[in-house]
């Protein structure tokens, strides 16, 4: 950004008078229905009665992965119920005349050599061919850049701000991560590795202090990382989770896989395989025991099932499922995602080639991802930017209250003010801003959560009902959702396989 740009910035705002107002609204608000479920509100009586051996609740990546795994093994007698009109949960996406764009999950890193399930799916959908990456789906260069001290640099480690102390600590931190990775204990999904109980019970700040890490540039980078992956501040994160972010991945210069619609691309692939089982617009409001089976109630149908996979967030179960443990120790980070439609690219952006992921140093937001980045068109005037903000500076309860109270205009102005730090003319470029507020978006890996009694109870399941949401992993990523869904499916198959024939299904 030049000095002239800085001086011109306030006057550019004046120019907005001539420009039509930015339109938009909140989209996909789930809390009215969520609160109805929590408060046991009345739902219309179901007209349809069905017997089916298995009901899966929740069509996020966990529920769809359970369906994928069962279907592959020839087990096809189940339904998958989703409360929203669109399947996919946190991997949903939107589309406009300009581009498809994500509402949540937007990439998957190159799978580790020892992540068999992810590799199996990626081979099936053509992301990998005989173990080799399909380059067409890899993020184009430049991938990441950071706006710092009034200019862009490539990569997210704040190179231009590094003091000699900071540089030494980054080097030492990298070396430490290399050592931890080499132990093989940090895996993805993490159940394939081994959790050090002391590290998991410890706060990340205590570990950093004990290991002599305190340089502000490194602290910013690590705090950005925990906000980015877990939606929570470094100070609230367990040492194990803070390190897992870095130590669990095999290093690969390539990747990640990404698409305009983010992980909506993977969602489409899974829906093509198992969409026939999915019934959207069917919130499950009660799951109760009945003569040794499960009665699953929605306003459209009443299902009698031998087994249930609860792939909806775990905390909801105690409000809906008879005998469900209270989700003690589970906590969730609230997120806001805004999709901005740009009629033209901001001028200052041209001072450095736009990256896919663009982060502003010192900002409470996580910056923005460019939906049109993967486009092969050489020159595009229009674009969609997805702006991410985990409300990590407040407690989750306080953040959720704020999400409910603030009008759409608050997020319009917050997003524009944040982006204006790097793009002073952003308000003149944007014609539309849609905002998604998600109160219980991601599980938070607080110290001790993975060893908590509350989580252990959920992992066990009860009476043929198995929990499968990615929140059981404490880490909200595609690979964990897939693992949890498949684990629950394995257990169901063991159980139903042993007693098949006791409950006959009615026709679909
Ligand atoms: C802003 C954001 C960005 C993210 N970015 C990434 C990323 O880039 N890469 C990545 O790998 N991961 C990312 N994630 C993590 C993402 O959560 C996981 O990748 C994954 O999509 C989680 O899937 P899930 O099935 O466990 O849960 P969810 O996606 O939460 O699915 C649960 C489903 O259950 C449904 N449901 C709830 N209650 C009921 C009910 N009573 N009846 C019927 N249905 C019900 C919900 O509507 C939902 O569809 C991101 C998450 C967020 C919030």
Coordinates of C-alpha atoms and ligand atoms in Angstrom, one line a residue:
X1 CA 0.0 0.0 0.0
X2 CA 1.5 3.4 -1.0
X3 CA 1.3 6.6 1.1
X4 CA -1.2 7.9 -1.5
X5 CA -3.5 4.9 -0.9
X6 CA -3.5 5.7 2.8
X7 CA -4.3 9.3 2.3
X8 CA -7.0 8.4 -0.3
X9 CA -8.7 5.8 1.9
X10 CA -11.1 8.1 3.9
X11 CA -12.1 9.8 0.6
X12 CA -12.9 6.6 -1.0
X13 CA -15.7 6.1 1.6
X14 CA -17.2 9.4 0.4
X15 CA -17.3 8.0 -3.1
X16 CA -19.7 5.3 -1.8
X17 CA -22.6 7.7 -2.0
X18 CA -22.9 7.0 -5.7
X19 CA -22.7 3.2 -5.2
X20 CA -25.8 1.1 -4.4
X21 CA -26.0 -0.1 -0.8
X22 CA -24.4 -3.4 0.0
X23 CA -27.2 -6.0 0.3
X24 CA -27.3 -9.3 2.2
X25 CA -28.7 -11.0 5.3
X26 CA -28.1 -13.7 7.8
X27 CA -28.4 -17.1 6.2
X28 CA -29.0 -20.7 7.4
X29 CA -29.8 -19.6 11.0
X30 CA -30.1 -22.9 12.8
X31 CA -30.7 -21.6 16.3
X32 CA -34.5 -21.3 16.2
X33 CA -34.9 -25.0 15.4
X34 CA -31.9 -25.9 17.7
X35 CA -33.5 -24.1 20.6
X36 CA -36.9 -25.8 19.9
X37 CA -35.1 -29.2 20.1
X38 CA -33.3 -28.2 23.3
X39 CA -36.5 -27.0 24.9
X40 CA -38.6 -30.1 24.0
X41 CA -41.0 -28.0 22.0
X42 CA -44.0 -29.8 20.4
X43 CA -43.5 -31.2 16.8
X44 CA -46.4 -32.3 14.5
X45 CA -47.2 -36.0 14.8
X46 CA -45.6 -38.2 12.2
X47 CA -47.8 -39.6 9.5
X48 CA -45.5 -42.4 8.3
X49 CA -44.4 -45.4 10.3
X50 CA -41.3 -47.3 9.3
X51 CA -39.2 -50.2 10.5
X52 CA -35.6 -50.0 9.5
X53 CA -32.6 -51.7 11.2
X54 CA -30.5 -48.5 11.4
X55 CA -31.1 -44.8 11.6
X56 CA -28.2 -42.4 11.2
X57 CA -28.9 -38.9 12.5
X58 CA -27.0 -36.0 11.0
X59 CA -25.7 -35.7 7.4
X60 CA -22.4 -33.9 8.1
X61 CA -19.2 -35.7 7.0
X62 CA -19.4 -38.1 10.0
X63 CA -22.9 -39.3 9.1
X64 CA -22.2 -39.5 5.4
X65 CA -19.0 -41.4 6.0
X66 CA -20.8 -43.9 8.1
X67 CA -23.3 -44.3 5.1
X68 CA -20.4 -44.6 2.6
X69 CA -18.6 -47.3 4.6
X70 CA -21.8 -49.4 5.2
X71 CA -22.9 -49.0 1.5
X72 CA -19.5 -50.2 0.3
X73 CA -19.9 -53.3 2.4
X74 CA -23.3 -54.1 0.9
X75 CA -25.2 -52.9 4.0
X76 CA -28.0 -50.8 2.6
X77 CA -30.9 -51.0 5.0
X78 CA -30.8 -47.7 6.7
X79 CA -31.9 -44.0 6.5
X80 CA -29.9 -40.9 7.2
X81 CA -31.9 -38.1 8.7
X82 CA -30.9 -34.4 8.4
X83 CA -32.7 -31.5 10.1
X84 CA -31.6 -28.9 7.5
X85 CA -32.8 -28.6 3.9
X86 CA -29.2 -29.1 2.7
X87 CA -27.0 -32.0 3.7
X88 CA -23.4 -31.5 4.7
X89 CA -23.4 -29.7 8.1
X90 CA -20.1 -27.7 8.4
X91 CA -19.2 -28.7 4.9
X92 CA -22.1 -27.0 3.2
X93 CA -21.6 -24.5 0.4
X94 CA -23.5 -21.8 -1.6
X95 CA -23.5 -20.9 -5.3
X96 CA -24.1 -17.6 -7.1
X97 CA -23.7 -16.4 -10.7
X98 CA -20.1 -15.4 -9.7
X99 CA -18.9 -18.6 -8.1
X100 CA -19.6 -21.5 -5.7
X101 CA -18.2 -20.8 -2.2
X102 CA -17.9 -22.5 1.2
X103 CA -19.9 -21.8 4.4
X104 CA -17.4 -23.7 6.6
X105 CA -14.8 -26.3 5.8
X106 CA -12.7 -25.3 2.7
X107 CA -9.7 -27.6 2.4
X108 CA -8.2 -31.0 3.2
X109 CA -4.4 -31.4 3.5
X110 CA -2.6 -34.2 1.6
X111 CA -3.5 -37.3 3.6
X112 CA -0.7 -38.8 5.7
X113 CA 0.8 -42.1 4.5
X114 CA -0.9 -43.8 7.6
X115 CA -4.4 -42.4 7.1
X116 CA -5.9 -45.3 5.2
X117 CA -9.6 -44.3 5.2
X118 CA -8.9 -40.8 3.8
X119 CA -6.7 -42.4 1.1
X120 CA -9.4 -45.0 0.3
X121 CA -12.0 -42.3 -0.3
X122 CA -9.6 -40.0 -2.1
X123 CA -8.7 -42.8 -4.5
X124 CA -12.4 -43.5 -5.1
X125 CA -13.2 -39.9 -6.0
X126 CA -10.1 -39.3 -8.1
X127 CA -8.1 -37.0 -5.8
X128 CA -5.4 -39.7 -5.8
X129 CA -4.5 -42.2 -8.4
X130 CA -2.5 -45.3 -7.2
X131 CA -1.2 -43.2 -4.3
X132 CA -0.2 -40.2 -6.5
X133 CA -1.9 -36.8 -6.1
X134 CA -4.2 -35.6 -8.7
X135 CA -2.6 -32.1 -9.2
X136 CA -5.8 -30.7 -10.7
X137 CA -7.4 -30.5 -7.3
X138 CA -4.3 -29.1 -5.4
X139 CA -4.4 -25.4 -4.3
X140 CA -2.8 -23.2 -7.0
X141 CA 0.1 -21.0 -6.1
X142 CA 0.4 -18.6 -4.3
X143 CA -1.4 -20.3 -1.5
X144 CA -1.0 -18.1 1.5
X145 CA 0.0 -14.5 2.2
X146 CA 0.1 -12.3 5.3
X147 CA -0.6 -8.5 5.4
X148 CA 1.9 -7.1 7.9
X149 CA 3.4 -3.6 8.5
X150 CA 1.4 -2.2 5.5
X151 CA 2.4 -4.8 2.9
X152 CA 1.8 -8.4 1.8
X153 CA 4.4 -11.2 2.3
X154 CA 3.9 -14.7 1.1
X155 CA 3.6 -17.5 3.7
X156 CA 2.0 -17.0 7.1
X157 CA 5.1 -17.0 9.4
X158 CA 5.6 -13.2 9.9
X159 CA 9.0 -13.1 8.2
X160 CA 9.1 -9.3 7.9
X161 CA 8.5 -8.8 11.6
X162 CA 11.0 -11.3 12.9
X163 CA 13.6 -10.2 15.5
X164 CA 16.6 -12.4 15.9
X165 CA 15.0 -13.8 19.1
X166 CA 11.8 -14.5 17.1
X167 CA 13.8 -16.2 14.3
X168 CA 15.7 -18.4 16.8
X169 CA 12.4 -19.4 18.4
X170 CA 10.7 -20.3 15.1
X171 CA 13.7 -22.4 14.3
X172 CA 13.7 -24.2 17.6
X173 CA 9.9 -24.6 17.5
X174 CA 10.2 -26.2 14.0
X175 CA 12.9 -28.6 15.4
X176 CA 10.7 -29.5 18.3
X177 CA 7.8 -30.3 16.0
X178 CA 10.1 -32.4 13.9
X179 CA 11.0 -34.5 17.0
X180 CA 7.4 -34.9 18.0
X181 CA 6.4 -35.9 14.5
X182 CA 9.1 -38.5 14.4
X183 CA 7.7 -40.2 17.5
X184 CA 4.7 -41.3 15.4
X185 CA 2.4 -40.6 18.3
X186 CA 0.7 -37.6 16.6
X187 CA -1.6 -39.1 14.0
X188 CA -4.6 -38.2 11.8
X189 CA -7.1 -39.4 12.9
X190 CA -5.5 -39.1 16.3
X191 CA -7.0 -42.4 17.5
X192 CA -4.3 -44.1 15.3
X193 CA -1.6 -42.5 17.4
X194 CA -1.0 -42.3 21.1
X195 CA -1.9 -39.4 23.4
X196 CA 0.5 -38.3 26.1
X197 CA -1.9 -37.8 29.1
X198 CA 0.4 -35.2 30.8
X199 CA 0.6 -33.1 27.6
X200 CA -3.1 -33.4 27.0
X201 CA -3.9 -32.2 30.6
X202 CA -1.6 -29.3 30.3
X203 CA -2.4 -25.9 28.8
X204 CA -0.5 -24.8 25.7
X205 CA 0.8 -21.6 27.4
X206 CA 2.4 -23.7 30.2
X207 CA 4.2 -25.9 27.7
X208 CA 5.4 -23.0 25.7
X209 CA 6.8 -21.3 28.8
X210 CA 8.4 -24.5 30.0
X211 CA 10.2 -24.8 26.7
X212 CA 11.3 -21.2 26.5
X213 CA 9.0 -19.9 23.8
X214 CA 7.7 -16.4 24.3
X215 CA 8.6 -14.3 21.2
X216 CA 5.6 -12.2 20.3
X217 CA 5.8 -13.1 16.6
X218 CA 5.7 -16.8 17.4
X219 CA 2.9 -16.3 19.9
X220 CA 0.9 -14.5 17.3
X221 CA 1.5 -17.3 14.8
X222 CA 0.5 -20.1 17.3
X223 CA -2.6 -18.2 18.5
X224 CA -3.6 -17.7 14.8
X225 CA -3.2 -21.5 14.3
X226 CA -5.4 -22.5 17.3
X227 CA -8.1 -20.0 16.3
X228 CA -7.9 -21.2 12.7
X229 CA -8.1 -24.9 13.5
X230 CA -10.1 -25.0 16.7
X231 CA -11.8 -21.6 16.8
X232 CA -10.2 -20.9 20.2
X233 CA -7.4 -18.8 21.6
X234 CA -4.0 -20.3 22.4
X235 CA -4.5 -19.6 26.1
X236 CA -7.5 -21.9 26.2
X237 CA -6.0 -24.8 24.1
X238 CA -4.4 -28.0 25.5
X239 CA -0.7 -28.4 24.8
X240 CA -1.4 -31.6 23.0
X241 CA -3.9 -30.0 20.6
X242 CA -1.6 -27.0 20.1
X243 CA 1.2 -29.3 19.0
X244 CA -1.0 -31.8 17.2
X245 CA -1.8 -29.0 14.6
X246 CA 1.8 -29.0 13.5
X247 CA 3.2 -32.4 14.5
X248 CA 0.5 -34.7 13.1
X249 CA 1.0 -34.0 9.4
X250 CA 3.6 -35.6 7.2
X251 CA 5.4 -32.7 5.6
X252 CA 4.5 -32.2 2.0
X253 CA 5.2 -29.1 0.0
X254 CA 2.1 -29.8 -2.1
X255 CA -1.5 -29.3 -1.2
X256 CA -3.9 -28.7 0.3
X257 CA -6.8 -30.0 -1.8
X258 CA -9.3 -27.2 -2.3
X259 CA -12.2 -26.2 -4.5
X260 CA -14.3 -23.1 -5.0
X261 CA -17.1 -24.6 -2.9
X262 CA -14.5 -25.8 -0.3
X263 CA -15.2 -29.2 1.2
X264 CA -18.6 -28.9 -0.5
X265 CA -16.8 -30.7 -3.3
X266 CA -16.2 -33.7 -1.1
X267 CA -19.8 -33.4 0.0
X268 CA -21.0 -33.7 -3.6
X269 CA -18.9 -36.8 -4.1
X270 CA -20.3 -38.5 -1.0
X271 CA -23.8 -37.5 -1.9
X272 CA -23.4 -39.0 -5.3
X273 CA -22.6 -42.3 -3.5
X274 CA -25.0 -42.3 -0.7
X275 CA -27.5 -39.5 -1.4
X276 CA -30.3 -42.1 -1.8
X277 CA -30.3 -42.7 2.0
X278 CA -30.5 -39.0 3.0
X279 CA -33.7 -37.4 4.0
X280 CA -33.3 -33.7 4.6
X281 CA -35.7 -31.4 6.4
X282 CA -36.3 -34.1 9.1
X283 CA -35.1 -32.9 12.5
X284 CA -35.0 -35.8 15.0
X285 CA -36.7 -34.5 18.1
X286 CA -36.9 -37.7 20.2
X287 CA -35.0 -41.0 20.4
X288 CA -36.4 -43.4 22.9
X289 CA -36.2 -47.0 23.9
X290 CA -39.1 -49.3 22.9
X291 CA -39.1 -53.0 23.5
X292 CA -35.4 -53.3 23.2
X293 CA -35.3 -51.2 20.0
X294 CA -35.1 -47.5 19.3
X295 CA -38.0 -45.3 18.4
X296 CA -36.7 -42.3 16.4
X297 CA -39.2 -39.5 15.9
X298 CA -39.3 -36.7 13.3
X299 CA -42.4 -34.7 12.3
X300 CA -42.5 -36.7 9.0
X301 CA -42.0 -40.2 10.2
X302 CA -41.7 -42.5 13.2
X303 CA -38.9 -45.0 12.8
X304 CA -38.4 -48.2 14.7
X305 CA -34.7 -49.2 14.6
X306 CA -32.4 -51.7 16.2
X307 CA -29.4 -49.3 16.1
X308 CA -28.8 -45.6 15.8
X309 CA -25.7 -43.7 14.8
X310 CA -25.9 -40.2 16.4
X311 CA -23.7 -38.2 14.1
X312 CA -25.3 -34.9 15.1
X313 CA -23.3 -32.8 17.7
X314 CA -22.9 -34.8 20.9
X315 CA -24.2 -32.1 23.2
X316 CA -27.6 -32.3 21.6
X317 CA -28.1 -36.0 22.5
X318 CA -28.9 -35.4 26.2
X319 CA -31.8 -33.2 25.1
X320 CA -33.2 -35.8 22.6
X321 CA -31.9 -39.3 23.3
X322 CA -33.2 -41.3 26.2
X323 CA -30.4 -42.4 28.5
X324 CA -27.8 -40.3 26.7
X325 CA -24.9 -39.1 29.0
X326 CA -24.7 -35.4 29.6
X327 CA -21.9 -34.1 27.3
X328 CA -19.8 -33.0 30.3
X329 CA -16.5 -31.4 29.3
X330 CA -17.7 -30.8 25.7
X331 CA -17.5 -27.1 24.6
X332 CA -17.9 -25.6 21.2
X333 CA -16.5 -22.5 19.6
X334 CA -18.9 -20.1 17.9
X335 CA -18.0 -18.9 14.4
X336 CA -19.1 -16.3 11.9
X337 CA -18.5 -16.8 8.2
X338 CA -19.3 -14.0 5.7
X339 CA -19.4 -14.5 1.9
X340 CA -18.7 -11.2 0.1
X341 CA -19.5 -10.8 -3.5
X342 CA -17.0 -8.5 -5.2
X343 CA -17.9 -6.7 -8.4
X344 CA -14.2 -5.9 -8.8
X345 CA -11.0 -6.7 -7.1
X346 CA -9.7 -4.0 -4.7
X347 CA -6.9 -1.9 -6.2
X348 CA -4.4 -2.4 -3.5
X349 CA -4.7 -6.1 -3.9
X350 CA -2.8 -5.8 -7.1
X351 CA 0.4 -4.8 -5.3
X352 CA 0.9 -8.5 -4.6
X353 CA -0.6 -11.4 -6.5
X354 CA -3.7 -12.6 -4.6
X355 CA -3.3 -15.8 -2.7
X356 CA -6.0 -18.4 -1.9
X357 CA -5.7 -17.7 1.9
X358 CA -5.1 -14.1 2.9
X359 CA -4.5 -13.3 6.5
X360 CA -4.1 -9.9 8.3
X361 CA -1.4 -9.8 11.0
X362 CA -2.9 -8.8 14.4
X363 CA -6.5 -9.1 13.3
X364 CA -9.0 -11.0 15.4
X365 CA -10.4 -12.5 12.2
X366 CA -8.7 -15.3 10.2
X367 CA -8.7 -13.3 7.0
X368 CA -10.3 -14.5 3.8
X369 CA -10.2 -17.3 1.3
X370 CA -10.8 -16.5 -2.4
X371 CA -13.4 -18.8 -4.0
X372 CA -12.3 -18.0 -7.5
X373 CA -8.7 -18.8 -6.8
X374 CA -8.8 -22.2 -8.5
X375 CA -10.5 -20.7 -11.6
X376 CA -8.4 -21.2 -14.7
X377 CA -9.7 -17.9 -16.2
X378 CA -6.7 -15.5 -16.5
X379 CA -8.5 -12.4 -15.6
X380 CA -11.6 -12.1 -13.5
X381 CA -13.2 -8.9 -12.3
X382 CA -15.8 -10.6 -10.0
X383 CA -15.1 -12.8 -7.1
X384 CA -16.4 -14.2 -3.8
X385 CA -14.3 -13.9 -0.7
X386 CA -15.1 -16.0 2.4
X387 CA -14.2 -14.1 5.6
X388 CA -13.7 -16.3 8.7
X389 CA -14.0 -15.2 12.3
X390 CA -13.9 -17.4 15.3
X391 CA -15.2 -15.4 18.3
X392 CA -12.4 -16.7 20.4
X393 CA -11.7 -13.6 22.5
X394 CA -14.9 -14.2 24.6
X395 CA -16.1 -17.3 26.5
X396 CA -18.2 -19.5 24.2
X397 CA -21.4 -18.5 26.1
X398 CA -20.7 -14.8 25.9
X399 CA -19.9 -15.1 22.2
X400 CA -23.1 -17.0 21.5
X401 CA -25.1 -14.3 23.2
X402 CA -23.4 -11.7 21.1
X403 CA -24.1 -13.7 17.9
X404 CA -27.8 -13.7 18.8
X405 CA -27.9 -10.0 19.7
X406 CA -26.0 -8.3 16.9
X407 CA -27.8 -7.4 13.7
X408 CA -26.5 -8.4 10.3
X409 CA -25.2 -4.8 9.8
X410 CA -22.8 -5.4 12.7
X411 CA -21.0 -8.2 10.8
X412 CA -21.2 -6.3 7.5
X413 CA -19.3 -3.4 9.1
X414 CA -16.9 -5.6 11.1
X415 CA -15.9 -7.6 8.0
X416 CA -15.5 -4.5 5.9
X417 CA -13.5 -2.6 8.6
X418 CA -11.2 -5.7 9.0
X419 CA -10.6 -6.1 5.3
X420 CA -10.1 -2.4 4.8
X421 CA -6.8 -2.7 6.8
X422 CA -5.4 -4.4 3.7
X423 CA -7.8 -3.2 1.1
X424 CA -8.9 0.4 1.8
X425 CA -11.4 0.4 -1.2
X426 CA -13.1 -2.8 -0.2
X427 CA -16.5 -1.2 0.5
X428 CA -16.6 0.1 -3.1
X429 CA -15.9 -3.3 -4.5
X430 CA -18.5 -5.3 -2.6
X431 CA -22.2 -5.6 -3.7
X432 CA -23.4 -8.4 -1.3
X433 CA -22.5 -9.8 2.1
X434 CA -24.2 -12.9 3.5
X435 CA -23.4 -14.0 7.0
X436 CA -23.7 -17.4 8.6
X437 CA -23.5 -17.5 12.4
X438 CA -22.8 -20.9 13.9
X439 CA -23.1 -21.0 17.7
X440 CA -21.8 -24.5 18.3
X441 CA -19.5 -24.8 15.2
X442 CA -16.5 -26.8 16.5
X443 CA -15.4 -28.9 19.4
X444 CA -12.8 -27.1 21.5
X445 CA -9.8 -29.2 22.7
X446 CA -9.5 -27.7 26.2
X447 CA -6.9 -29.3 28.5
X448 CA -8.0 -32.7 29.8
X449 CA -11.1 -33.0 27.4
X450 CA -9.8 -36.1 25.6
X451 CA -9.4 -37.9 28.9
X452 CA -12.6 -36.6 30.5
X453 CA -15.2 -39.0 31.9
X454 CA -17.9 -37.2 29.8
X455 CA -16.1 -38.1 26.5
X456 CA -15.4 -41.7 27.6
X457 CA -19.1 -42.3 28.3
X458 CA -20.0 -40.9 24.8
X459 CA -17.4 -43.1 23.2
X460 CA -18.9 -46.2 24.7
X461 CA -22.4 -45.6 23.3
X462 CA -25.3 -47.5 24.9
X463 CA -27.9 -50.1 23.8
X464 CA -26.9 -50.2 20.2
X465 CA -26.7 -46.4 19.9
X466 CA -23.3 -45.1 18.9
X467 CA -22.0 -41.5 18.8
X468 CA -20.1 -40.4 15.8
X469 CA -19.8 -36.6 15.5
X470 CA -16.3 -35.2 15.0
X471 CA -16.6 -33.5 18.3
X472 CA -15.7 -36.8 20.0
X473 CA -12.2 -36.3 18.6
X474 CA -12.0 -32.8 20.1
X475 CA -10.6 -31.7 16.8
X476 CA -13.0 -30.6 14.1
X477 CA -11.5 -31.7 10.7
X478 CA -12.8 -33.8 7.8
X479 CA -10.5 -36.8 8.7
X480 CA -11.8 -37.0 12.3
X481 CA -15.4 -36.8 11.1
X482 CA -14.8 -39.6 8.6
X483 CA -13.0 -41.8 11.2
X484 CA -15.8 -41.3 13.8
X485 CA -18.5 -42.1 11.3
X486 CA -16.8 -45.2 10.1
X487 CA -16.0 -46.4 13.6
X488 CA -19.7 -46.1 14.6
X489 CA -20.6 -47.9 11.3
X490 CA -18.2 -50.8 12.2
X491 CA -19.8 -51.2 15.6
X492 CA -23.3 -51.2 14.1
X493 CA -22.4 -53.8 11.6
X494 CA -20.9 -56.0 14.3
X495 CA -24.1 -55.7 16.2
X496 CA -26.6 -56.0 13.4
X497 CA -24.6 -58.7 11.7
X498 CA -25.0 -60.8 14.9
X499 CA -28.7 -60.3 15.1
X500 CA -29.8 -59.8 11.5
X501 CA -33.3 -60.8 10.7
X502 CA -34.8 -59.9 14.1
X503 CA -36.1 -56.6 12.7
X504 CA -37.4 -56.6 9.1
X505 CA -37.3 -53.4 7.2
X506 CA -40.3 -51.8 5.5
X507 CA -39.8 -50.7 1.8
X508 CA -38.0 -47.4 1.2
Ligands
LIG1 C1 -16.0 -22.2 9.9 C2 -15.5 -23.6 9.8 C3 -14.4 -23.9 9.0 C4 -13.9 -25.2 8.9 N1 -12.9 -25.5 8.0 C5 -12.5 -26.7 7.9 C6 -11.5 -27.1 6.8 O1 -11.1 -26.2 6.1 N2 -11.1 -28.3 6.7 C7 -11.7 -29.3 7.5 O2 -11.3 -30.5 7.4 N3 -12.6 -29.1 8.5 C8 -13.0 -27.8 8.6 N4 -14.0 -27.5 9.6 C9 -14.4 -28.6 10.4 C10 -15.7 -29.4 10.0 O3 -16.5 -29.2 11.2 C11 -15.4 -30.8 9.7 O4 -14.6 -30.9 8.6 C12 -16.7 -31.7 9.4 O5 -17.4 -31.1 8.3 C13 -17.6 -32.0 10.6 O6 -18.5 -32.9 10.3 P1 -19.4 -33.6 11.3 O7 -20.3 -34.6 10.6 O8 -18.7 -34.2 12.5 O9 -20.4 -32.5 12.0 P2 -21.4 -31.5 11.4 O10 -20.9 -30.9 10.1 O11 -21.7 -30.5 12.5 O12 -22.7 -32.3 11.1 C14 -23.7 -32.6 12.0 C15 -25.1 -32.6 11.2 O13 -26.1 -33.0 12.1 C16 -27.3 -32.3 11.8 N5 -28.2 -32.3 13.0 C17 -28.0 -31.8 14.2 N6 -29.0 -32.0 15.0 C18 -29.9 -32.8 14.3 C19 -31.1 -33.4 14.6 N7 -31.7 -33.3 15.8 N8 -31.8 -34.2 13.6 C20 -31.2 -34.3 12.4 N9 -30.0 -33.7 12.0 C21 -29.4 -33.0 13.0 C22 -26.7 -30.9 11.5 O14 -27.7 -30.1 10.8 C23 -25.5 -31.3 10.7 O15 -25.8 -31.4 9.3 C24 -14.5 -26.2 9.7 C25 -15.6 -26.0 10.5 C26 -16.1 -24.7 10.6 C27 -17.2 -24.4 11.5

